[in-house]
Coordinates of C-alpha atoms and ligand atoms in Angstrom, one line a residue:
Chain A
X1 CA -13.8 -15.8 5.2
X2 CA -17.1 -17.6 5.3
X3 CA -16.8 -21.2 4.1
X4 CA -19.7 -23.5 3.4
X5 CA -19.6 -27.3 2.9
X6 CA -22.5 -29.3 1.5
X7 CA -22.7 -32.9 2.6
X8 CA -25.1 -35.7 1.8
X9 CA -26.2 -38.6 4.0
X10 CA -26.0 -41.7 1.8
X11 CA -26.4 -45.4 2.4
X12 CA -23.2 -47.0 3.5
X13 CA -21.3 -48.2 0.4
X14 CA -21.2 -51.7 1.7
X15 CA -25.0 -51.8 2.1
X16 CA -26.9 -54.5 0.4
X17 CA -29.3 -52.8 -2.0
X18 CA -32.9 -53.9 -2.4
X19 CA -35.7 -52.3 -4.3
X20 CA -38.6 -50.9 -2.3
X21 CA -42.2 -51.7 -3.1
X22 CA -43.4 -49.5 -5.9
X23 CA -40.0 -49.7 -7.5
X24 CA -39.3 -46.0 -7.3
X25 CA -36.5 -46.2 -4.9
X26 CA -34.3 -48.5 -2.9
X27 CA -35.5 -50.0 0.4
X28 CA -34.0 -47.9 3.2
X29 CA -35.1 -50.3 5.9
X30 CA -32.1 -51.1 8.1
X31 CA -29.7 -49.1 5.9
X32 CA -27.0 -47.3 7.7
X33 CA -26.3 -43.8 6.5
X34 CA -22.9 -42.2 6.3
X35 CA -21.3 -39.0 4.9
X36 CA -20.9 -39.5 1.2
X37 CA -17.2 -40.5 0.9
X38 CA -16.3 -37.5 -1.5
X39 CA -17.8 -35.1 1.0
X40 CA -15.2 -36.1 3.5
X41 CA -12.6 -34.5 1.2
X42 CA -14.7 -31.4 1.0
X43 CA -15.0 -31.1 4.8
X44 CA -11.2 -31.6 5.1
X45 CA -10.5 -28.9 2.5
X46 CA -12.8 -26.5 4.3
X47 CA -11.0 -27.1 7.6
X48 CA -7.6 -26.6 5.9
X49 CA -8.7 -23.4 4.4
X50 CA -10.0 -22.0 7.7
X51 CA -6.7 -23.0 9.3
X52 CA -4.8 -21.1 6.7
X53 CA -7.0 -17.9 6.3
X54 CA -9.2 -17.9 9.3
X55 CA -12.9 -17.5 9.2
X56 CA -16.0 -19.5 9.9
X57 CA -17.2 -22.9 8.5
X58 CA -20.8 -24.1 8.1
X59 CA -21.9 -27.5 7.0
X60 CA -25.2 -27.8 5.2
X61 CA -27.1 -31.0 4.5
X62 CA -30.5 -31.4 2.9
X63 CA -32.6 -34.4 3.8
X64 CA -34.5 -36.1 6.6
X65 CA -33.5 -37.5 10.0
X66 CA -30.6 -39.3 8.4
X67 CA -28.7 -36.0 8.1
X68 CA -28.4 -35.4 11.9
X69 CA -25.6 -37.9 12.5
X70 CA -23.8 -36.8 9.3
X71 CA -23.9 -33.1 10.4
X72 CA -22.7 -34.1 13.9
X73 CA -19.8 -36.0 12.2
X74 CA -18.8 -32.8 10.4
X75 CA -19.0 -30.8 13.6
X76 CA -16.9 -33.4 15.3
X77 CA -14.2 -33.0 12.7
X78 CA -14.1 -29.3 13.5
X79 CA -16.7 -27.5 11.4
X80 CA -18.2 -24.5 13.3
X81 CA -21.9 -24.5 12.4
X82 CA -24.4 -26.9 11.0
X83 CA -27.6 -26.3 9.1
X84 CA -30.2 -29.0 8.3
X85 CA -32.5 -28.3 5.4
X86 CA -35.5 -30.4 6.1
X87 CA -39.0 -30.3 4.7
X88 CA -41.4 -32.9 3.3
X89 CA -41.1 -31.0 0.0
X90 CA -37.4 -32.0 -0.1
X91 CA -38.0 -35.8 -0.4
X92 CA -37.1 -37.3 -3.7
X93 CA -35.7 -34.2 -5.3
X94 CA -34.0 -34.2 -8.7
X95 CA -30.6 -32.6 -9.1
X96 CA -31.8 -29.2 -10.2
X97 CA -34.3 -28.9 -7.3
X98 CA -31.6 -30.0 -4.9
X99 CA -29.3 -27.3 -6.2
X100 CA -32.1 -24.8 -5.9
X101 CA -32.6 -25.7 -2.2
X102 CA -28.9 -25.5 -1.5
X103 CA -28.6 -22.2 -3.3
X104 CA -31.4 -20.7 -1.3
X105 CA -29.5 -21.6 1.9
X106 CA -26.2 -20.2 0.6
X107 CA -27.0 -17.2 -1.4
X108 CA -27.5 -14.5 1.2
X109 CA -25.1 -16.0 3.7
X110 CA -22.0 -14.1 2.5
X111 CA -20.2 -17.3 1.7
X112 CA -17.1 -16.9 -0.4
X113 CA -16.5 -20.5 -1.1
X114 CA -18.5 -23.7 -1.1
X115 CA -16.9 -27.1 -0.9
X116 CA -18.7 -30.3 -1.8
X117 CA -18.0 -33.9 -2.9
X118 CA -17.8 -34.3 -6.7
X119 CA -20.6 -36.9 -6.5
X120 CA -23.0 -38.1 -3.9
X121 CA -22.6 -41.8 -3.9
X122 CA -25.9 -43.6 -4.6
X123 CA -27.5 -41.1 -6.9
X124 CA -24.1 -40.9 -8.7
X125 CA -25.2 -37.9 -10.7
X126 CA -22.2 -35.6 -10.3
X127 CA -24.3 -32.6 -11.2
X128 CA -25.2 -30.6 -8.1
X129 CA -21.9 -28.7 -7.7
X130 CA -22.0 -27.3 -11.3
X131 CA -25.7 -26.5 -11.0
X132 CA -25.2 -24.8 -7.6
X133 CA -22.3 -22.7 -9.0
X134 CA -24.6 -21.6 -11.9
X135 CA -27.5 -20.7 -9.6
X136 CA -25.3 -18.7 -7.3
X137 CA -23.4 -17.1 -10.2
X138 CA -20.1 -18.4 -8.7
X139 CA -17.0 -19.6 -10.5
X140 CA -16.4 -23.4 -10.2
X141 CA -13.8 -26.1 -10.3
X142 CA -15.1 -29.6 -10.2
X143 CA -13.4 -32.9 -9.3
X144 CA -10.4 -31.0 -7.9
X145 CA -7.4 -33.1 -6.9
X146 CA -5.4 -30.0 -5.8
X147 CA -6.6 -26.7 -4.4
X148 CA -5.1 -23.5 -3.3
X149 CA -6.7 -20.2 -2.3
X150 CA -5.3 -16.8 -1.1
X151 CA -8.7 -15.3 0.0
X152 CA -9.5 -13.7 -3.3
X153 CA -8.3 -16.0 -6.0
X154 CA -8.0 -19.8 -6.3
X155 CA -6.0 -22.4 -8.3
X156 CA -7.3 -25.9 -8.8
X157 CA -6.1 -28.9 -10.7
X158 CA -8.4 -31.6 -12.1
X159 CA -7.8 -34.9 -13.7
X160 CA -9.3 -35.3 -17.2
X161 CA -8.9 -38.1 -19.7
X162 CA -5.1 -38.6 -20.1
X163 CA -4.2 -35.1 -18.8
X164 CA -4.5 -32.7 -15.9
X165 CA -6.2 -29.3 -16.2
X166 CA -5.0 -26.3 -14.3
X167 CA -7.7 -23.8 -13.4
X168 CA -7.4 -20.3 -12.0
X169 CA -10.3 -18.1 -10.9
X170 CA -11.6 -15.6 -8.5
X171 CA -13.9 -16.1 -5.6
X172 CA -16.7 -16.7 -4.9
X173 CA -16.5 -20.3 -6.1
X174 CA -17.9 -23.8 -5.7
X175 CA -15.2 -26.4 -5.5
X176 CA -16.1 -30.1 -5.8
X177 CA -13.7 -32.6 -4.3
X178 CA -12.3 -35.7 -6.0
X179 CA -10.4 -38.4 -4.2
X180 CA -6.8 -37.4 -3.8
X181 CA -7.5 -33.8 -2.8
X182 CA -6.4 -34.5 0.7
X183 CA -6.4 -37.0 3.6
X184 CA -9.5 -36.5 5.6
X185 CA -9.0 -36.3 9.4
X186 CA -11.1 -38.4 11.6
X187 CA -13.0 -36.9 14.6
X188 CA -11.3 -37.3 17.9
X189 CA -13.1 -38.0 21.2
X190 CA -13.0 -34.3 22.2
X191 CA -14.6 -33.3 18.9
X192 CA -17.3 -35.9 19.2
X193 CA -18.2 -34.7 22.7
X194 CA -18.2 -31.1 21.7
X195 CA -20.3 -31.8 18.6
X196 CA -23.0 -33.4 20.8
X197 CA -23.6 -30.1 22.5
X198 CA -23.7 -28.0 19.4
X199 CA -26.9 -26.7 18.0
X200 CA -28.0 -27.8 14.5
X201 CA -30.1 -25.0 12.8
X202 CA -33.1 -26.5 11.0
X203 CA -34.6 -24.7 8.0
X204 CA -37.7 -25.7 6.0
X205 CA -38.9 -24.7 2.6
X206 CA -40.8 -21.6 3.8
X207 CA -37.8 -20.3 5.8
X208 CA -35.7 -20.8 2.7
X209 CA -38.2 -19.0 0.5
X210 CA -38.6 -22.0 -1.9
X211 CA -42.0 -23.2 -0.8
X212 CA -43.8 -24.4 -4.0
X213 CA -40.7 -24.0 -6.1
X214 CA -39.0 -27.3 -5.7
X215 CA -40.3 -30.9 -5.7
X216 CA -43.8 -32.0 -6.7
X217 CA -44.7 -30.6 -10.1
X218 CA -41.4 -28.8 -10.3
X219 CA -39.5 -32.0 -10.7
X220 CA -38.0 -32.4 -14.2
X221 CA -36.4 -35.8 -13.8
X222 CA -38.1 -38.5 -11.8
X223 CA -37.5 -42.2 -11.4
X224 CA -40.2 -44.2 -13.3
X225 CA -38.8 -47.5 -12.3
X226 CA -35.9 -48.9 -10.4
X227 CA -34.6 -52.4 -11.1
X228 CA -31.7 -54.6 -10.1
X229 CA -29.1 -55.1 -12.9
X230 CA -29.6 -58.1 -15.1
X231 CA -27.9 -61.1 -13.7
X232 CA -24.7 -61.9 -15.6
X233 CA -25.0 -65.4 -17.1
X234 CA -23.2 -68.0 -15.0
X235 CA -19.5 -67.8 -15.8
X236 CA -17.2 -70.6 -16.6
X237 CA -14.0 -71.7 -14.8
X238 CA -11.4 -72.9 -17.1
X239 CA -9.6 -76.0 -15.8
X240 CA -6.2 -77.6 -16.4
X241 CA -2.6 -76.4 -16.0
X242 CA -1.8 -72.9 -16.9
X243 CA -0.8 -73.7 -20.5
X244 CA -4.1 -75.5 -21.1
X245 CA -6.0 -72.7 -19.3
X246 CA -4.4 -70.0 -21.5
X247 CA -5.0 -71.8 -24.8
X248 CA -8.6 -72.5 -23.9
X249 CA -9.2 -68.9 -22.8
X250 CA -7.8 -67.5 -26.0
X251 CA -10.0 -69.9 -28.0
X252 CA -13.1 -68.9 -26.1
X253 CA -12.3 -65.2 -26.4
X254 CA -12.0 -65.6 -30.1
X255 CA -14.7 -68.0 -31.2
X256 CA -17.3 -67.7 -28.4
X257 CA -17.0 -64.2 -27.1
X258 CA -15.7 -62.7 -30.3
X259 CA -13.6 -60.1 -28.5
X260 CA -10.1 -61.0 -29.8
Chain B
X1 CA -42.4 -26.7 -29.6
X2 CA -38.9 -28.0 -29.2
X3 CA -37.9 -30.9 -31.5
X4 CA -35.1 -33.2 -32.3
X5 CA -31.8 -33.9 -30.6
X6 CA -28.7 -31.7 -30.4
X7 CA -25.4 -33.5 -29.7
X8 CA -22.5 -31.7 -28.1
X9 CA -19.4 -33.1 -29.9
X10 CA -16.4 -32.8 -27.8
X11 CA -13.0 -32.2 -29.3
X12 CA -9.6 -31.5 -27.7
X13 CA -6.7 -30.3 -29.8
X14 CA -8.6 -30.9 -33.0
X15 CA -9.4 -34.5 -32.1
X16 CA -13.1 -35.5 -31.9
X17 CA -13.9 -37.9 -29.1
X18 CA -15.1 -41.3 -30.1
X19 CA -17.6 -41.3 -27.3
X20 CA -19.2 -38.1 -28.9
X21 CA -19.6 -40.0 -32.2
X22 CA -21.3 -42.8 -30.2
X23 CA -23.7 -40.2 -28.8
X24 CA -24.3 -38.9 -32.2
X25 CA -24.9 -42.4 -33.6
X26 CA -27.4 -43.0 -30.8
X27 CA -29.2 -39.7 -31.5
X28 CA -29.5 -40.8 -35.1
X29 CA -31.1 -44.1 -34.1
X30 CA -33.5 -42.4 -31.7
X31 CA -34.5 -39.5 -34.0
X32 CA -37.4 -41.2 -35.7
X33 CA -39.1 -41.9 -32.3
X34 CA -38.4 -38.4 -31.0
X35 CA -39.3 -36.5 -34.1
X36 CA -37.2 -33.7 -35.6
X37 CA -33.6 -33.7 -36.8
X38 CA -30.3 -34.5 -35.3
X39 CA -27.9 -31.6 -35.1
X40 CA -24.5 -31.3 -33.6
X41 CA -22.6 -28.5 -32.0
X42 CA -18.8 -28.1 -32.1
X43 CA -17.1 -25.7 -29.8
X44 CA -13.5 -24.5 -29.9
X45 CA -11.0 -22.6 -31.9
X46 CA -10.1 -23.6 -35.5
X47 CA -12.5 -26.6 -35.3
X48 CA -14.7 -25.9 -38.4
X49 CA -12.8 -28.5 -40.4
X50 CA -14.1 -31.2 -38.0
X51 CA -17.7 -30.5 -38.8
X52 CA -18.3 -32.1 -42.2
X53 CA -17.4 -35.7 -41.0
X54 CA -20.2 -35.5 -38.4
X55 CA -22.8 -36.0 -41.2
X56 CA -22.1 -39.6 -41.6
X57 CA -22.7 -40.3 -37.9
X58 CA -26.1 -38.7 -38.2
X59 CA -25.9 -35.0 -38.0
X60 CA -28.1 -33.1 -40.5
X61 CA -26.7 -29.8 -39.4
X62 CA -23.5 -28.9 -37.5
X63 CA -23.4 -25.6 -35.6
X64 CA -19.8 -24.4 -35.2
X65 CA -18.9 -22.0 -32.4
X66 CA -15.4 -21.1 -33.5
X67 CA -13.7 -18.4 -31.4
X68 CA -10.2 -17.8 -30.2
X69 CA -11.6 -17.5 -26.7
X70 CA -12.6 -21.1 -26.9
X71 CA -9.2 -22.5 -27.6
X72 CA -9.0 -24.1 -24.2
X73 CA -12.0 -25.6 -22.5
X74 CA -13.4 -23.5 -19.6
X75 CA -16.7 -24.2 -17.8
X76 CA -18.3 -20.8 -18.3
X77 CA -17.3 -20.2 -21.9
X78 CA -18.5 -23.6 -23.0
X79 CA -21.7 -23.2 -21.0
X80 CA -22.3 -19.9 -22.8
X81 CA -21.6 -21.4 -26.3
X82 CA -23.7 -24.5 -25.7
X83 CA -26.7 -22.7 -24.2
X84 CA -26.7 -20.3 -27.1
X85 CA -26.6 -23.2 -29.6
X86 CA -29.5 -24.8 -27.7
X87 CA -31.5 -21.5 -27.9
X88 CA -30.8 -21.4 -31.7
X89 CA -31.8 -25.1 -32.4
X90 CA -34.6 -25.5 -29.7
X91 CA -34.0 -29.3 -29.4
X92 CA -36.0 -31.5 -27.1
X93 CA -32.9 -33.3 -26.0
X94 CA -29.2 -32.4 -25.7
X95 CA -26.9 -35.4 -25.8
X96 CA -23.2 -35.4 -24.7
X97 CA -20.7 -38.2 -24.0
X98 CA -20.3 -38.6 -20.2
X99 CA -16.7 -37.4 -20.0
X100 CA -14.9 -35.2 -17.5
X101 CA -15.6 -32.2 -19.6
X102 CA -19.4 -33.0 -19.8
X103 CA -19.6 -33.7 -16.1
X104 CA -18.2 -30.3 -15.5
X105 CA -20.3 -28.1 -17.7
X106 CA -23.4 -29.9 -18.9
X107 CA -25.2 -29.5 -15.5
X108 CA -24.3 -25.9 -15.4
X109 CA -25.8 -25.4 -18.9
X110 CA -28.9 -27.4 -17.7
X111 CA -29.3 -25.1 -14.7
X112 CA -28.9 -22.0 -16.8
X113 CA -31.8 -23.2 -19.0
X114 CA -33.8 -24.6 -16.1
X115 CA -33.8 -28.0 -17.7
X116 CA -33.6 -31.6 -16.5
X117 CA -30.2 -33.3 -16.5
X118 CA -29.5 -37.0 -16.4
X119 CA -26.0 -38.4 -16.4
X120 CA -24.4 -41.6 -17.6
X121 CA -27.3 -43.1 -19.5
X122 CA -26.6 -46.7 -20.7
X123 CA -29.9 -47.3 -22.5
X124 CA -33.2 -45.7 -23.4
X125 CA -36.7 -46.7 -23.2
X126 CA -39.1 -44.8 -25.5
X127 CA -42.6 -43.7 -24.4
X128 CA -44.2 -42.2 -27.4
X129 CA -41.9 -39.4 -28.5
X130 CA -40.3 -39.3 -25.1
X131 CA -37.0 -40.8 -24.2
X132 CA -36.6 -42.4 -20.8
X133 CA -32.9 -42.8 -20.0
X134 CA -31.8 -45.8 -18.1
X135 CA -28.8 -45.3 -15.8
X136 CA -26.8 -47.1 -13.1
X137 CA -27.3 -45.9 -9.5
X138 CA -25.8 -47.1 -6.3
X139 CA -22.6 -47.9 -8.1
X140 CA -24.4 -50.2 -10.6
X141 CA -26.2 -52.1 -7.9
X142 CA -29.5 -50.8 -9.3
X143 CA -30.6 -49.2 -12.6
X144 CA -33.1 -46.3 -12.7
X145 CA -35.4 -45.5 -15.7
X146 CA -36.2 -41.8 -15.7
X147 CA -39.2 -39.8 -16.8
X148 CA -38.3 -36.4 -18.0
X149 CA -40.6 -33.4 -18.1
X150 CA -40.3 -30.0 -19.7
X151 CA -39.4 -28.9 -23.2
X152 CA -35.7 -29.5 -22.8
X153 CA -33.5 -32.2 -21.2
X154 CA -29.8 -32.8 -21.1
X155 CA -28.6 -36.4 -21.1
X156 CA -25.0 -37.6 -20.9
X157 CA -24.2 -41.1 -22.4
X158 CA -21.7 -43.5 -21.0
X159 CA -18.7 -44.0 -23.4
X160 CA -18.2 -47.4 -25.0
X161 CA -21.9 -48.5 -24.5
X162 CA -23.7 -47.2 -27.6
X163 CA -22.6 -48.5 -31.0
X164 CA -20.9 -46.3 -33.5
X165 CA -22.8 -46.3 -36.8
X166 CA -22.2 -44.4 -40.0
X167 CA -25.8 -44.5 -41.2
X168 CA -26.1 -40.8 -41.8
X169 CA -25.4 -38.6 -44.8
X170 CA -24.2 -35.1 -45.4
X171 CA -24.3 -32.3 -42.9
X172 CA -24.9 -28.6 -43.4
X173 CA -22.3 -26.6 -41.6
X174 CA -23.4 -23.4 -40.0
X175 CA -21.4 -20.8 -38.0
X176 CA -22.8 -19.5 -34.8
X177 CA -20.7 -16.4 -34.0
X178 CA -20.8 -15.2 -30.4
X179 CA -19.2 -12.6 -28.2
X180 CA -17.7 -14.9 -25.5
X181 CA -17.9 -13.3 -22.0
X182 CA -14.8 -13.4 -19.8
X183 CA -15.1 -16.3 -17.4
X184 CA -14.6 -16.0 -13.6
X185 CA -12.4 -19.2 -13.7
X186 CA -10.5 -20.5 -16.6
X187 CA -8.2 -23.3 -17.6
X188 CA -4.7 -21.9 -17.8
X189 CA -2.8 -25.1 -18.7
X190 CA -3.4 -28.7 -19.7
X191 CA -0.6 -31.1 -19.0
X192 CA -0.6 -34.6 -20.5
X193 CA -0.4 -37.2 -17.8
X194 CA 2.0 -40.0 -18.2
X195 CA -0.3 -42.9 -18.6
X196 CA -2.3 -45.0 -21.1
X197 CA -2.0 -44.4 -24.8
X198 CA -5.6 -45.5 -25.0
X199 CA -7.9 -43.6 -22.6
X200 CA -9.1 -46.0 -19.9
X201 CA -12.8 -45.1 -20.0
X202 CA -12.8 -45.4 -23.8
X203 CA -10.6 -48.5 -24.3
X204 CA -12.1 -51.6 -26.0
X205 CA -9.9 -53.8 -23.7
X206 CA -8.8 -53.1 -20.2
X207 CA -6.3 -55.2 -18.2
X208 CA -6.4 -54.3 -14.5
X209 CA -4.1 -55.3 -11.7
X210 CA -4.8 -55.7 -8.0
X211 CA -2.9 -56.6 -4.8
X212 CA -2.4 -60.1 -6.3
X213 CA 0.3 -58.8 -8.6
X214 CA 2.5 -58.7 -5.5
X215 CA 4.3 -55.4 -6.1
X216 CA 4.7 -52.4 -8.4
X217 CA 7.8 -54.2 -9.9
X218 CA 5.3 -56.5 -11.7
X219 CA 3.4 -53.8 -13.7
X220 CA 5.6 -54.6 -16.8
X221 CA 4.0 -58.0 -16.7
X222 CA 0.6 -56.5 -17.1
X223 CA 1.8 -53.8 -19.5
X224 CA 3.1 -56.5 -21.8
X225 CA -0.4 -58.0 -22.0
X226 CA -1.8 -54.5 -22.6
X227 CA 0.6 -53.9 -25.4
X228 CA -0.2 -57.2 -27.0
X229 CA -3.9 -56.6 -26.8
X230 CA -3.8 -52.8 -27.5
X231 CA -5.5 -52.5 -24.1
X232 CA -5.4 -49.8 -21.4
X233 CA -4.0 -50.6 -17.9
X234 CA -6.3 -50.3 -14.9
X235 CA -5.9 -50.9 -11.2
X236 CA -7.8 -51.6 -8.0
X237 CA -7.9 -49.1 -5.2
X238 CA -5.8 -51.2 -2.9
X239 CA -2.8 -50.8 -5.2
X240 CA -3.4 -47.1 -5.7
X241 CA -3.6 -46.6 -2.0
X242 CA -0.5 -48.6 -1.6
X243 CA 1.3 -46.2 -3.9
X244 CA 2.0 -48.8 -6.6
X245 CA 0.3 -46.7 -9.3
X246 CA -1.3 -43.3 -9.8
X247 CA -5.0 -42.7 -9.1
X248 CA -5.8 -42.0 -12.8
X249 CA -5.6 -45.8 -13.3
X250 CA -8.1 -46.7 -10.6
X251 CA -11.2 -48.4 -11.7
X252 CA -14.3 -48.4 -9.4
X253 CA -16.6 -46.4 -7.3
X254 CA -14.0 -43.8 -6.4
X255 CA -12.1 -44.2 -9.7
X256 CA -13.1 -44.5 -13.3
X257 CA -16.0 -46.3 -14.8
X258 CA -15.2 -48.5 -17.7
X259 CA -17.4 -50.6 -20.0
X260 CA -14.9 -52.3 -22.4
X261 CA -15.6 -55.3 -24.6
X262 CA -13.1 -57.2 -22.6
X263 CA -12.0 -56.6 -19.0
X264 CA -9.2 -58.8 -17.6
X265 CA -9.0 -58.6 -13.8
X266 CA -5.6 -59.8 -12.6
X267 CA -5.2 -60.5 -8.9
X268 CA -8.3 -58.5 -8.0
X269 CA -10.7 -59.9 -5.4
X270 CA -13.8 -58.3 -6.8
X271 CA -15.0 -56.0 -4.0
X272 CA -18.3 -54.3 -4.6
X273 CA -16.6 -50.9 -5.0
X274 CA -14.4 -52.3 -7.7
X275 CA -17.3 -54.0 -9.5
X276 CA -19.0 -50.6 -9.5
X277 CA -16.5 -49.4 -12.1
X278 CA -16.4 -52.4 -14.4
X279 CA -19.5 -54.6 -14.1
X280 CA -21.0 -53.3 -17.3
X281 CA -18.0 -54.7 -19.3
X282 CA -19.2 -57.1 -22.0
X283 CA -16.8 -59.9 -21.2
X284 CA -15.0 -60.2 -17.9
X285 CA -12.0 -62.5 -17.4
X286 CA -10.7 -63.1 -13.9
X287 CA -7.3 -64.5 -13.0
X288 CA -7.1 -65.2 -9.3
X289 CA -5.4 -67.9 -7.2
X290 CA -8.3 -68.1 -4.8
X291 CA -11.2 -70.1 -6.2
X292 CA -13.5 -68.5 -3.7
X293 CA -12.7 -64.9 -4.8
X294 CA -16.0 -62.9 -5.4
X295 CA -14.7 -61.8 -8.8
X296 CA -15.4 -65.3 -10.2
X297 CA -19.2 -64.7 -9.6
X298 CA -19.1 -61.9 -12.1
X299 CA -16.5 -63.3 -14.6
X300 CA -17.5 -64.7 -17.9
X301 CA -14.3 -66.8 -17.8
X302 CA -12.3 -67.6 -14.8
X303 CA -8.8 -68.9 -14.4
X304 CA -7.8 -70.1 -10.9
X305 CA -4.1 -69.6 -11.0
X306 CA -1.1 -67.4 -10.2
X307 CA -1.4 -64.2 -12.1
X308 CA 2.4 -63.9 -12.6
X309 CA 2.5 -67.3 -14.2
X310 CA -0.7 -67.0 -16.3
X311 CA -0.4 -63.5 -17.7
X312 CA 3.0 -63.9 -19.4
X313 CA 1.6 -67.1 -21.1
X314 CA -1.5 -65.2 -22.1
X315 CA 0.6 -62.4 -23.6
X316 CA 2.6 -64.9 -25.6
X317 CA -0.5 -66.6 -26.9
X318 CA -2.0 -63.2 -27.9
X319 CA 1.2 -62.2 -29.7
X320 CA 1.3 -65.5 -31.6
X321 CA -2.4 -65.1 -32.6
X322 CA -1.6 -61.6 -34.0
X323 CA 1.4 -62.9 -35.8
X324 CA -0.7 -65.5 -37.6
X325 CA -3.3 -63.0 -38.6
Ligands
FAD1 C1 -15.8 -45.9 0.0 C2 -15.0 -46.9 -0.7 C3 -14.6 -46.7 -2.0 C4 -13.9 -47.6 -2.7 N1 -13.6 -47.4 -4.0 C5 -12.9 -48.4 -4.7 C6 -12.6 -48.2 -6.1 O1 -13.0 -47.2 -6.7 N2 -11.9 -49.2 -6.7 C7 -11.5 -50.3 -6.1 O2 -10.9 -51.2 -6.7 N3 -11.7 -50.5 -4.8 C8 -12.4 -49.5 -4.1 N4 -12.6 -49.7 -2.7 C9 -11.8 -50.7 -2.0 C10 -12.4 -52.1 -2.1 O3 -13.3 -52.3 -1.1 C11 -11.3 -53.2 -2.0 O4 -10.6 -53.0 -0.8 C12 -10.3 -53.2 -3.2 O5 -10.9 -53.2 -4.4 C13 -9.4 -54.4 -3.1 O6 -8.4 -54.4 -4.0 P1 -7.7 -55.7 -4.6 O7 -8.8 -56.6 -5.2 O8 -6.6 -55.3 -5.4 O9 -7.1 -56.4 -3.2 P2 -7.6 -57.6 -2.4 O10 -9.0 -57.5 -1.9 O11 -6.5 -57.7 -1.3 O12 -7.5 -58.8 -3.4 C14 -6.3 -59.3 -3.9 C15 -6.7 -60.6 -4.7 O13 -5.5 -61.1 -5.3 C16 -5.6 -62.5 -5.2 N5 -4.2 -62.9 -5.3 C17 -3.2 -62.8 -4.4 N6 -2.0 -63.3 -4.9 C18 -2.3 -63.7 -6.2 C19 -1.6 -64.4 -7.2 N7 -0.2 -64.6 -7.1 N8 -2.2 -64.7 -8.4 C20 -3.5 -64.4 -8.5 N9 -4.3 -63.8 -7.6 C21 -3.7 -63.5 -6.4 C22 -6.2 -62.8 -3.9 O14 -6.8 -64.1 -3.9 C23 -7.3 -61.7 -3.8 O15 -8.5 -62.1 -4.3 C24 -13.3 -48.8 -2.0 C25 -13.7 -48.9 -0.7 C26 -14.5 -48.0 0.0 C27 -14.8 -48.3 1.4

C-alpha cells in the first residue's frame, strides 16, 4: 500500500512572534522551524499503518529551505521517501493553492491514503486536508482521534461538540490527525544517521505541472495586513483575605464587567 | 454577478446551533455594505420546520435541502447540498459558524467551487462592497486581515464573538430538492460524550482548571462553580496529559478555542499555548497562588490565593447572588 504524509514546517510554537516590515507576514528572522505538532500524529499513523499492512511511505512538504530538516525528521522516524515541493511560485500560497500543489504531487503517485495534521500551526486554517480530498476525489475523515484500516476500507472517530462521530469509508482517503490519535515516536540515533544519507527528491512547479496555476494572480485569499492583537487593558489584582477577595470579585463582575 | 450572503445554518437533531444564528445576524448587519440579500440554507432530514424562525435573525429566504439521505451529517453529502444551494443563490459570500462540522466540509465545498476560504473570522473590515475578514493566526499572537478575490468566498465565523440580533423579518421558505449521491465515507453513528451540558466553545462562561487544582479528586470543586454559574468546564493540557480529564475539555492551541464573556482560570499558569485558546475571552479572571504567574498579565481580575480555598467561597457567593435575584 502506498501511503503519503503531508507535513508543514512551522515556527516553533514557543517562538516570539513579530510582524515583518510591510505587515504582510511575521518576521521569520531567527525563528526556528519545526514539524507542525499535528503532523507528528500523521507521521506516526502512517508508520503504524505500514507496520500493519506493509507498503511504502512518502513524506511530502511544500515550502522553502525550512522544509529540509522537517523532511529529515520524518525520515528519521522511519518514513521511506521524502519529496520537497519547492518553487518561488509556492511562497505565500493560500489554502486552495496549497491544496492544488499537494494534489499535483499526489494524484498520479498511486497513493491509497494520505495522512496530515488537522491544522498547520501558525496559519491555523484547518482547510487543506478537506480541500486536498476534494481535489483528489478521495474520501476524507478530518480531526481523527481513532483510525483503523484493513487496506480497502477505513473507520475513523472524530470529536465533535459534545459527541463523537464514527465514520466508515473506502479508500483512497485523506485522514487528518487530531491530538489523541496516537503517541508519536521520536527518532532514534540510528534513524537520524540513516536519514542523513537519504535522498530528498525536489520538485518545482513545472515538474508538478502547476506552473502558472498557483500563486500570483491565482491567489484568492491574501493577507492585506497583519497586526499584533490589541493589548488587553492592564488587569487588576484584588487584595485582601479570601473572603474580601471573593466579595470584591463578585462586585466587580457584576457592576463593572457586567458579566454576572 | 454574484450578490449577497448565504449562511449555512447548522442543525443537529433538529436543534439549530446558536453560533449559526450569530453568523446569520452578522450577515444581516453586513448586507447593506455587500449589497444583495441574506439567505440561509438548512440541510438535513425533517428540518423544514426550523426554517421560518431564521427570518428574524436576518434571512430573507431560506433554502431547505430536506432529504432522508441527509439525516446524519457526512462530508460529501453536505458538500453536495451546500454547493448546489450556492449555485442556486449565487452569493458573493457564504458564511458558516466555525464548528467541527464546518471545519470538515466548508473547505471541501470551497475547493469544489474553486473559491477562497477563510476560517475563524472574528471581525470584518469593509472595503467598498468587499468584506475583509480579520482572523487570529499564530495561535492568536497575530491577527491577519484578508483580501478576497473572485466572485465567491467562504468564511467561517468564530462562535460567541458576533452578537445575536433579531433585527430581521419574515423569511420565504423554499425547497431545494436534490438527488443525493452515495458518499465514499459516511457517519455511521454519533455517540454523545459524557461532558458539559453547555458546549465548551459556545458557553458564555467557562471555568477551567489546571495543575493547581492538585488532583482529579478536586474537579467537583470546579464543577460546583460551573453549576452555580451555568458555566462549561475546561482544562489545561497539563491535566489532560496527566489523565485527570478527557481531551474534549482541553482549552488551547491543541484543544478548543473559546471566547466566552467570562473565563475563570483556576490554578493555570498561563502558558502561551493555553492563552491561544482563551485570550479572546471578554473578561478573564485568574486564581493562582503564584503572584508572578504569567496568567495575571492577561487577567482582567486576578486573585492571588489557593484555588481550593477561593473557589468554594466564590461558588457560595454566586449562589447567594442568584438566590437574591
Ligand atoms: C505544541 C504544544 C501545544 C500545547 N497545547 C496546549 C493547549 O492546547 N492547552 C494548554 O493548556 N496547554 C498546552 N500546551 C502546554 C503548555 O505549554 C503548558 O504546559 C500547560 O498549559 C500548563 O498547564 P497548567 O497551567 O495547568 O500547569 P502549570 O504550568 O504547571 O501551572 C500550574 C499553576 O497552578 C498554580 N498553582 C499551584 N497550586 C495552586 C493552588 N493551590 N492554588 C492556586 N494556584 C496554584 C501554579 O502557581 C501554576 O501557575 C502545549 C504545549 C506545546 C509544546
